[in-house]
Every structure is written in structure tokens, then in C-alpha cells.
Short mmCIF file of C-alpha atoms in Angstrom, two decimals:
data_model
loop_
_atom_site.label_atom_id
_atom_site.label_comp_id
_atom_site.label_asym_id
_atom_site.label_seq_id
_atom_site.Cartn_x
_atom_site.Cartn_y
_atom_site.Cartn_z
CA UNK V 809 169.30 138.20 37.25
CA UNK V 810 168.27 139.66 40.60
CA UNK V 811 169.09 143.27 41.40
CA UNK V 812 171.70 143.89 44.06
CA UNK V 813 170.27 146.57 46.34
CA UNK V 814 170.68 147.73 49.90
CA UNK V 815 169.41 150.56 52.10
CA UNK V 816 172.60 152.47 51.32
CA UNK V 817 172.38 151.92 47.52
CA UNK V 818 168.69 151.60 46.55
CA UNK V 819 167.45 151.29 42.96
CA UNK V 820 165.41 154.18 41.55
CA UNK V 821 161.74 153.57 40.65
CA UNK V 822 162.39 154.28 36.99
CA UNK V 823 165.01 151.54 36.86
CA UNK V 824 162.69 148.99 38.47
CA UNK V 825 159.82 149.87 36.14
CA UNK V 826 162.07 149.80 33.10
CA UNK V 827 163.29 146.33 34.05
CA UNK V 828 159.72 145.13 34.63
CA UNK V 829 158.68 146.55 31.26
CA UNK V 830 161.60 144.80 29.62
CA UNK V 831 160.70 141.45 31.14
CA UNK V 832 157.05 141.76 30.12
CA UNK V 833 157.91 142.79 26.56
CA UNK V 834 159.75 139.48 26.13
CA UNK V 835 156.39 137.65 26.05
CA UNK V 836 155.68 138.99 22.57
CA UNK V 837 152.28 138.72 20.98
CA UNK V 838 149.97 136.11 22.46
CA UNK V 839 146.39 134.83 22.10
CA UNK V 840 144.27 135.22 25.24
CA UNK V 841 140.77 133.92 25.92
CA UNK V 842 138.34 135.51 28.35
CA UNK V 843 135.03 137.28 28.85
CA UNK V 844 134.51 140.96 28.13
CA UNK V 845 133.31 143.21 30.95
CA UNK V 846 133.30 146.97 31.52
CA UNK V 847 133.47 147.75 27.80
CA UNK V 848 134.03 151.51 27.26
CA UNK V 849 134.56 153.41 24.02
CA UNK V 850 136.36 156.74 24.25
CA UNK V 851 136.87 158.43 20.91
CA UNK V 852 139.04 156.25 18.75
CA UNK V 853 140.11 153.96 21.62
CA UNK V 854 138.25 151.10 23.30
CA UNK V 855 138.92 149.97 26.87
CA UNK V 856 137.55 146.78 28.46
CA UNK V 857 138.39 144.19 31.08
CA UNK V 858 139.07 140.60 30.05
CA UNK V 859 138.07 138.24 32.88
CA UNK V 860 139.02 134.62 33.27
CA UNK V 861 135.92 132.36 32.98
CA UNK V 862 136.87 130.37 36.06
CA UNK V 863 139.29 132.20 38.34
CA UNK V 864 138.59 135.62 39.80
CA UNK V 865 141.34 137.34 37.81
CA UNK V 866 141.21 139.92 35.02
CA UNK V 867 143.38 142.17 32.88
CA UNK V 868 142.81 145.52 31.18
CA UNK V 869 142.76 145.56 27.38
CA UNK V 870 143.30 148.59 25.14
CA UNK V 871 142.69 148.62 21.40
CA UNK V 872 141.76 151.03 18.59
CA UNK V 873 138.06 151.34 17.81
CA UNK V 874 138.69 149.84 14.37
CA UNK V 875 140.01 146.63 15.95
CA UNK V 876 136.92 146.38 18.20
CA UNK V 877 134.53 147.10 15.33
CA UNK V 878 136.28 144.49 13.18
CA UNK V 879 135.22 141.87 15.71
CA UNK V 880 131.58 142.50 14.77
CA UNK V 881 128.47 143.16 16.84
CA UNK V 882 129.23 140.14 19.04
CA UNK V 883 131.96 142.11 20.86
CA UNK V 884 129.82 143.31 23.78
CA UNK V 885 129.77 142.99 27.56
CA UNK V 886 129.61 139.34 28.61
CA UNK V 887 130.88 137.98 25.29
CA UNK V 888 133.51 135.22 25.18
CA UNK V 889 136.36 136.33 22.92
CA UNK V 890 139.86 135.43 21.87
CA UNK V 891 142.23 138.40 21.76
CA UNK V 892 145.52 138.66 19.89
CA UNK V 893 147.50 141.14 21.95
CA UNK V 894 150.87 142.24 23.17
CA UNK V 895 151.52 142.66 26.92
CA UNK V 896 152.51 146.24 27.71
CA UNK V 897 153.76 147.81 30.89
CA UNK V 898 153.31 151.58 31.14
CA UNK V 899 156.32 152.83 33.01
CA UNK V 900 154.95 156.29 33.73
CA UNK V 901 151.90 154.90 35.56
CA UNK V 902 153.28 151.54 36.62
CA UNK V 903 150.27 149.74 35.12
CA UNK V 904 149.91 146.61 33.01
CA UNK V 905 147.56 146.13 30.07
CA UNK V 906 147.18 144.19 26.83
CA UNK V 907 147.34 146.04 23.54
CA UNK V 908 144.93 144.21 21.24
CA UNK V 909 145.50 143.81 17.52
CA UNK V 910 142.60 141.43 16.79
CA UNK V 911 139.44 140.34 18.59
CA UNK V 912 137.56 137.18 17.63
CA UNK V 913 134.26 136.30 19.25
CA UNK V 914 134.00 132.67 20.30
CA UNK V 915 130.97 131.31 18.42
CA UNK V 916 128.69 128.46 19.34
CA UNK V 917 130.48 126.11 16.96
CA UNK V 918 133.83 126.89 18.52
CA UNK V 919 132.39 126.47 22.02
CA UNK V 920 130.91 123.10 21.11
CA UNK V 921 134.21 121.95 19.63
CA UNK V 922 136.07 122.97 22.78
CA UNK V 923 133.53 121.27 24.97
CA UNK V 924 133.80 118.10 22.90
CA UNK V 925 137.58 118.09 23.21
CA UNK V 926 137.31 118.61 26.97
CA UNK V 927 134.68 115.88 27.19
CA UNK V 928 136.95 113.41 25.37
CA UNK V 929 139.87 114.34 27.61
CA UNK V 930 137.89 113.82 30.81
CA UNK V 931 136.37 110.58 29.50
CA UNK V 932 139.84 109.26 28.71
CA UNK V 933 140.86 109.98 32.31
CA UNK V 934 137.89 107.94 33.58
CA UNK V 935 136.10 110.90 35.18
CA UNK V 936 132.78 109.83 33.60
CA UNK V 937 133.10 106.09 34.35
CA UNK V 938 129.93 104.48 35.66
CA UNK V 939 131.75 102.44 38.34
CA UNK V 940 132.81 105.59 40.20
CA UNK V 941 129.24 106.87 40.51
CA UNK V 942 127.59 106.41 43.90
CA UNK V 943 123.95 105.49 44.61
CA UNK V 944 121.68 108.05 46.22
CA UNK V 945 120.47 107.42 49.78
CA UNK V 946 116.89 106.17 50.01
CA UNK V 947 115.80 108.92 52.38
CA UNK V 948 118.32 111.75 52.80
CA UNK V 949 118.20 113.56 56.11
CA UNK V 950 119.51 116.84 54.68
CA UNK V 951 119.71 117.77 51.00
CA UNK V 952 122.24 120.34 49.85
CA UNK V 953 120.96 122.60 47.07
CA UNK V 954 123.13 124.85 44.91
CA UNK V 955 121.09 127.24 42.77
CA UNK V 956 120.48 130.85 41.87
CA UNK V 957 118.95 133.19 44.43
CA UNK V 958 115.11 133.27 44.28
CA UNK V 959 115.23 131.18 41.11
CA UNK V 960 112.50 129.02 39.63
CA UNK V 961 114.83 126.03 39.96
CA UNK V 962 115.07 126.58 43.73
CA UNK V 963 111.29 126.81 44.08
CA UNK V 964 110.74 123.70 41.95
CA UNK V 965 113.15 121.59 43.99
CA UNK V 966 111.95 122.79 47.40
CA UNK V 967 108.22 122.63 46.66
CA UNK V 968 108.28 119.25 44.92
CA UNK V 969 110.55 117.72 47.55
CA UNK V 970 108.41 118.91 50.48
CA UNK V 971 105.28 117.84 48.68
CA UNK V 972 106.72 114.35 48.32
CA UNK V 973 108.27 114.14 51.82
CA UNK V 974 107.33 117.02 54.13
CA UNK V 975 110.00 116.20 56.73
CA UNK V 976 112.95 116.58 54.35
CA UNK V 977 115.48 119.30 55.28
CA UNK V 978 117.45 121.51 52.90
CA UNK V 979 120.64 123.47 53.12
CA UNK V 980 120.56 125.99 50.27
CA UNK V 981 123.64 127.68 48.81
CA UNK V 982 122.72 130.56 46.48
CA UNK V 983 125.34 131.27 43.83
CA UNK V 984 125.65 132.82 40.42
CA UNK V 985 124.51 130.31 37.81
CA UNK V 986 125.87 132.05 34.72
CA UNK V 987 128.55 134.52 33.89
CA UNK V 988 132.12 135.05 34.95
CA UNK V 989 131.85 134.09 38.60
CA UNK V 990 129.38 131.21 38.31
CA UNK V 991 131.81 128.28 38.13
CA UNK V 992 133.95 129.54 41.01
CA UNK V 993 130.96 130.20 43.28
CA UNK V 994 129.45 126.79 42.52
CA UNK V 995 132.77 125.11 43.32
CA UNK V 996 133.00 126.97 46.65
CA UNK V 997 129.40 126.07 47.55
CA UNK V 998 130.03 122.43 46.60
CA UNK V 999 133.05 122.36 48.89
CA UNK V 1000 131.07 123.73 51.84
CA UNK V 1001 128.21 121.29 51.40
CA UNK V 1002 130.53 118.35 50.81
CA UNK V 1003 132.34 119.13 54.07
CA UNK V 1004 129.04 119.17 56.01
CA UNK V 1005 128.51 115.70 57.51
CA UNK V 1006 124.75 116.27 57.80
CA UNK V 1007 124.33 116.66 54.02
CA UNK V 1008 123.56 113.28 52.41
CA UNK V 1009 123.12 114.39 48.79
CA UNK V 1010 123.81 117.58 46.80
CA UNK V 1011 121.64 118.95 43.98
CA UNK V 1012 123.08 121.47 41.52
CA UNK V 1013 120.10 123.06 39.79
CA UNK V 1014 119.52 125.73 37.17
CA UNK V 1015 116.75 126.49 34.71
CA UNK V 1016 117.11 126.38 30.96
CA UNK V 1017 119.18 128.75 28.87
CA UNK V 1018 121.45 129.09 25.88
CA UNK V 1019 124.76 127.30 25.47
CA UNK V 1020 126.58 130.39 26.68
CA UNK V 1021 124.32 130.67 29.74
CA UNK V 1022 125.06 127.07 30.75
CA UNK V 1023 128.75 127.23 29.94
CA UNK V 1024 129.76 127.51 33.60
CA UNK V 1025 128.45 123.96 34.22
CA UNK V 1026 130.86 122.58 31.62
CA UNK V 1027 133.86 124.16 33.32
CA UNK V 1028 136.72 121.69 33.82
CA UNK V 1029 137.42 122.78 37.39
CA UNK V 1030 133.76 122.27 38.37
CA UNK V 1031 133.65 118.85 36.71
CA UNK V 1032 136.75 117.72 38.60
CA UNK V 1033 135.41 119.12 41.87
CA UNK V 1034 132.20 117.08 41.46
CA UNK V 1035 134.25 113.97 40.63
CA UNK V 1036 136.28 114.45 43.83
CA UNK V 1037 133.28 115.08 46.10
CA UNK V 1038 132.51 112.41 48.71
CA UNK V 1039 128.78 113.24 48.72
CA UNK V 1040 126.57 111.99 45.84
CA UNK V 1041 125.77 114.82 43.41
CA UNK V 1042 122.63 115.24 41.30
CA UNK V 1043 122.85 117.40 38.18
CA UNK V 1044 119.65 119.26 37.27
CA UNK V 1045 120.78 121.81 34.69
CA UNK V 1046 118.43 123.20 32.07
CA UNK V 1047 115.96 120.99 30.25
CA UNK V 1048 116.06 117.51 28.76
CA UNK V 1049 118.00 118.60 25.67
CA UNK V 1050 120.65 120.50 27.69
CA UNK V 1051 123.67 118.31 28.50
CA UNK V 1052 126.54 120.23 30.10
CA UNK V 1053 129.58 118.21 31.15
CA UNK V 1054 128.26 118.28 34.72
CA UNK V 1055 125.59 115.78 33.63
CA UNK V 1056 128.25 113.23 32.70
CA UNK V 1057 130.24 113.43 35.93
CA UNK V 1058 127.31 113.68 38.36
CA UNK V 1059 126.21 110.50 40.13
CA UNK V 1060 122.65 111.02 38.89
CA UNK V 1061 121.46 113.18 36.02
CA UNK V 1062 118.00 114.76 36.27
CA UNK V 1063 116.35 116.26 33.21
CA UNK V 1064 114.87 119.19 35.19
CA UNK V 1065 114.95 120.54 38.75
CA UNK V 1066 111.54 118.94 39.31
CA UNK V 1067 112.91 115.60 38.15
CA UNK V 1068 115.82 116.06 40.57
CA UNK V 1069 113.39 116.38 43.48
CA UNK V 1070 111.62 113.18 42.38
CA UNK V 1071 114.86 111.23 42.11
CA UNK V 1072 116.29 112.50 45.39
CA UNK V 1073 113.29 112.38 47.75
CA UNK V 1074 110.83 109.45 47.86
CA UNK V 1075 107.09 110.06 47.68
CA UNK V 1076 105.55 109.49 51.10
CA UNK V 1077 102.23 108.42 49.56
CA UNK V 1078 103.92 105.88 47.33
CA UNK V 1079 105.91 104.56 50.28
CA UNK V 1080 102.79 104.30 52.46
CA UNK V 1081 101.03 102.45 49.64
CA UNK V 1082 104.02 100.14 49.31
CA UNK V 1083 104.06 99.55 53.07
CA UNK V 1084 100.34 98.66 52.98
CA UNK V 1085 100.89 96.32 50.06
CA UNK V 1086 103.81 94.62 51.75
CA UNK V 1087 101.89 94.39 55.01
CA UNK V 1088 98.89 92.83 53.24
CA UNK V 1089 101.17 90.45 51.39
CA UNK V 1090 102.87 89.49 54.63
CA UNK V 1091 99.49 88.98 56.30
CA UNK V 1092 98.33 86.76 53.43
CA UNK V 1093 101.54 84.75 53.50
CA UNK V 1094 101.34 84.31 57.27
CA UNK V 1095 97.65 83.40 57.19
CA UNK V 1096 98.25 80.90 54.39
CA UNK V 1097 101.12 79.35 56.31
CA UNK V 1098 99.06 79.06 59.48
CA UNK V 1099 96.15 77.58 57.55
CA UNK V 1100 98.40 74.99 55.92
CA UNK V 1101 99.86 74.06 59.29
CA UNK V 1102 96.37 73.76 60.80
CA UNK V 1103 95.32 71.48 57.93
CA UNK V 1104 98.45 69.41 58.37
CA UNK V 1105 97.80 69.13 62.11
CA UNK V 1106 94.20 68.11 61.47
CA UNK V 1107 95.40 65.47 59.02
CA UNK V 1108 97.88 64.15 61.55
CA UNK V 1109 95.25 64.07 64.29
CA UNK V 1110 92.85 62.17 61.99
CA UNK V 1111 95.29 59.31 61.59
CA UNK V 1112 94.27 56.13 63.48
CA UNK V 1113 97.29 56.27 65.76
CA UNK V 1114 96.23 59.65 67.11
CA UNK V 1115 92.48 59.53 66.49
CA UNK V 1116 92.01 56.37 68.71
CA UNK V 1117 95.33 55.59 70.40
CA UNK V 1118 93.68 52.99 72.78
CA UNK V 1119 92.51 50.98 69.81
CA UNK V 1120 96.03 50.70 68.54
CA UNK V 1121 97.20 49.61 72.00
CA UNK V 1122 94.45 47.01 72.13
CA UNK V 1123 95.39 45.76 68.67
CA UNK V 1124 98.99 45.45 69.73
CA UNK V 1125 97.94 43.76 72.96
CA UNK V 1126 95.92 41.21 70.95
CA UNK V 1127 98.94 40.60 68.76
CA UNK V 1128 101.12 40.11 71.84
CA UNK V 1129 98.56 37.69 73.34
CA UNK V 1130 98.37 35.74 70.07
CA UNK V 1131 102.11 35.48 69.88
CA UNK V 1132 102.31 34.42 73.54
CA UNK V 1133 99.73 31.68 73.06
CA UNK V 1134 101.47 30.50 69.91
CA UNK V 1135 104.77 30.45 71.78
CA UNK V 1136 103.22 28.45 74.61
CA UNK V 1137 101.71 25.89 72.21
CA UNK V 1138 104.96 25.57 70.35
CA UNK V 1139 106.93 25.15 73.59
CA UNK V 1140 104.42 22.61 74.98
CA UNK V 1141 104.53 20.59 71.75
CA UNK V 1142 108.31 20.71 71.78
CA UNK V 1143 108.37 19.54 75.42
CA UNK V 1144 105.91 16.73 74.64
CA UNK V 1145 107.99 15.52 71.75
CA UNK V 1146 111.12 15.75 73.87
CA UNK V 1147 109.41 13.76 76.66
CA UNK V 1148 108.37 11.04 74.19
CA UNK V 1149 111.86 10.89 72.79
CA UNK V 1150 113.25 10.65 76.30
CA UNK V 1151 110.83 7.82 77.20
CA UNK V 1152 111.73 5.86 74.07
CA UNK V 1153 115.42 6.37 74.70
CA UNK V 1154 115.03 5.31 78.34
CA UNK V 1155 113.16 2.20 77.27
CA UNK V 1156 115.92 1.28 74.84
CA UNK V 1157 118.55 1.95 77.48
CA UNK V 1158 116.70 -0.20 80.00
CA UNK V 1159 116.34 -3.00 77.47
CA UNK V 1160 120.03 -2.92 76.68
CA UNK V 1161 121.18 -2.36 80.29
CA UNK V 1162 123.30 -5.19 81.96
CA UNK V 1163 121.09 -4.79 85.03
CA UNK V 1164 118.16 -6.00 83.02
CA UNK V 1165 120.14 -9.09 81.97
CA UNK V 1166 121.10 -9.76 85.60
CA UNK V 1167 117.46 -9.37 86.56
CA UNK V 1168 116.60 -12.26 84.24
CA UNK V 1169 118.95 -14.57 86.30
CA UNK V 1170 122.25 -14.03 84.73
CA UNK V 1171 125.48 -13.23 86.67
CA UNK V 1172 128.64 -11.33 85.75
CA UNK V 1173 132.14 -12.46 86.88
CA UNK V 1174 134.46 -9.59 87.57
CA UNK V 1175 137.93 -9.15 88.90
CA UNK V 1176 138.59 -6.99 91.96
CA UNK V 1177 139.24 -4.08 89.65
CA UNK V 1178 135.68 -4.63 88.31
CA UNK V 1179 136.90 -5.75 84.91
CA UNK V 1180 134.71 -8.47 83.37
CA UNK V 1181 136.03 -12.02 82.88
CA UNK V 1182 135.08 -13.06 79.38
CA UNK V 1183 136.33 -16.70 79.35
CA UNK V 1184 137.46 -19.45 81.79
CA UNK V 1185 140.90 -19.50 80.23
CA UNK V 1186 141.37 -15.96 81.49
CA UNK V 1187 141.19 -17.18 85.10
CA UNK V 1188 144.27 -18.54 86.92
CA UNK V 1189 144.56 -20.50 90.07
CA UNK V 1190 144.07 -18.44 93.16
CA UNK V 1191 142.52 -15.43 91.33
CA UNK V 1192 140.07 -13.50 93.46
CA UNK V 1193 136.82 -13.14 91.56
CA UNK V 1194 133.57 -11.34 92.18
CA UNK V 1195 130.27 -12.84 91.02
CA UNK V 1196 127.67 -10.10 90.59
CA UNK V 1197 123.95 -10.89 90.65
CA UNK V 1198 120.90 -8.66 90.17
CA UNK V 1199 120.55 -7.66 93.78
CA UNK V 1200 123.91 -8.64 95.37
CA UNK V 1201 127.32 -10.19 94.73
CA UNK V 1202 129.68 -12.82 96.19
CA UNK V 1203 133.48 -13.10 96.33
CA UNK V 1204 135.13 -16.44 95.32
CA UNK V 1205 138.63 -17.88 94.64
CA UNK V 1206 139.64 -20.02 91.62
CA UNK V 1207 141.07 -23.57 92.20
CA UNK V 1208 143.66 -25.51 90.13
CA UNK V 1209 141.14 -27.89 88.71
CA UNK V 1210 139.14 -25.09 87.32
CA UNK V 1211 136.55 -25.11 90.08
CA UNK V 1212 135.58 -22.20 92.24
#
């Protein structure tokens, strides 16, 4: 319930602090995980700061020396621990702290188990799927590099990359690569490089180390940031046997920083050799093609039709002449046979012609309509008749007694 206050009726400080202390005390005892920093032993009491591994937040912890000693020698600055504590608010000073009852160092086995659970969770969400990984550009114009300041990893990447391709450009972001602030700084650097349009690929590099040293590169927030980046990311953390979760989400995993340089930047000597090989292969292919075409052209030119075109024309002319002469002989023979047939037919017609009969002294009696009189009985008295001879004709009239 909110306090009802006004300038005329303010609430005293003691009341506000008492209410705050009451609200905080309702949390009860809780388990808190973090990293120990600023550990200080004063008599029978131990004071230290418990920092969040990812976010830049922390809380003061107070506990008896016996509780700290019970945690063993692993309870030192930089150690990851789990604290069983009760939130306390000190009204007199207005400060907040955790009163610890038990401190448990987080061992390697526990860290590995947590990482495995986180790995399974992210894999189930599809963060590690191969289809979401992007290919690296063949020749990046600018390479973003996230690494420790003046680190061996930085030197390995820069020297090997420039040795392979001297013209390559780098934009280096130096961050913490282990400890409390490492994951947050790497995420910030990744965001800056990913927002830079000139950066074509980003390398996150660090040398080898223990599981605790590389723990920042298995941070869930960093893994999700890499998965959301638009720029391809190369993971080059530790050595071959080191596999933080960053290796699974990165687009390309390099075993070492040197290997990252080899996978990101092509070797100019290898590319020049490849260019020479391709050029020689192209020259051989082109020369072979030209040679084959020349041989084909020579073969075509050696054919009779092209080697001696006049000869072919002459041969065709001879064939045309032969066919013409044959056609003439055939036509002449056909005309001769037709002329003979015509002569024979004419002779038969002449022999059968009435004119030939008249020429031999015979006459033909016709009526005025030129119809032929076949018998005397067909003639009546007074009929006009026409007697036709070979060369001329005469008109006559029939008498009653049958005389003309």
C-alpha cells in the first residue's frame, strides 16, 4: 500500500526506512549466485561484494568468519559461489546487504552441468541450427576483431591476416576477455561492430585458459547476441579442445586465433596461383578450341566442292549437256514416230476418202441439202438432184419414167 504524504504532512525518515526494511525482510532466505570481489576479513566478520557474472550489478555480503572458512580455500577473490543468505536492510545507515549463512564454491563439475543444461536449452530453441549460419565473405573489406588489449590473440589474428592479404583492414575492439565484466563488454563491442556497415565479418578471439577463464564466452546473453547479429561471426576462443557455447552459435568456429585469420582472409599467394592456373587452363581450352576449328576448316576446304569448285561446275555442265542431248534425241525420235504415224493415218484416210472414189470415175447423187441418195426408189418425180463428180457437179431433175 502506498504511503499518503504531502508537503504539509511528510513521513519521517525512520518510518520510510522501517517500511523498506519490512518489505525486504519478506523475501526470507534465498540462494544467490555470483562472483566474489573485494573480499575483506575484519576480526570475526568477513565482508565481500557479490557481482553478477553478466550485468554490471553487485551487492554487499556480510558473514561470520566461520561461514567463510567453511566454504574452503576456494572462497577467494574472483571465485564463483552460491550463497545462502537473508536480505537485510540496516535502518540506521539506510544500506542493504545480504547476511550469509552458507557459502558454496561452484566447482568445475557444477559449471559443466550448468553449461550443458544451457546448451540443451539453446539447442532446443534452434539457436545452434546450421541453417541459420551465414557464409563468410570471400574477401572482407573490413574485419571486426574483439579481443583483449595487447593480447597474443590480437597479434596472431592481425599478423597472420596481413601476411595472407596485406590490404585487409581491421577495426579492433579491446575488451575484457575473462572475469566479471567480460561478457558485458564483449556484447557491447559486438553491437558496435555489427552496427558498422563497413564491417563484413567479426572475429571474437581469446587465447587458451581454464574453464573458469573462458566462462564468459558461454554466457547466455552473449550467445543470444551473436545469434541476433546480422554480420557473420567467427569464434576463435582458446585451443582445439576448448568449446565454449560461443563456438556452437558462431557462423564459423576456428580452433585458434591463427586459424580464424586463415578462415576469414584468403591467402594472396594461393589466389595468385589459382588465377595463374585458371588463366593457363583457359588459354589451353581456347587454343584447343581454335586448333579444332582450324582443323575443321581445313577439312572443309579440302573437300572437292571447295578445293576445285570449277571442276564441280564443269561436271555439272557435262551432266546438263548429256541430259540436253538425250532430251533432244528422245524428242526427235518421238517426232519421227509421230510423223510416220501421221503419214500412215493420212494414207489410210486418203484411201478411204469419197474424193478418191470420185477420182476413179464414180459420181455421188445428192439432194439440195447435200444428203446422199442411196437408191432410185428414194427419188420422186420432179426432185431436184445434184450429181457430184471428182472435179465438178451438175444439177438435174427427176422425170416420171424414172429418167433424169
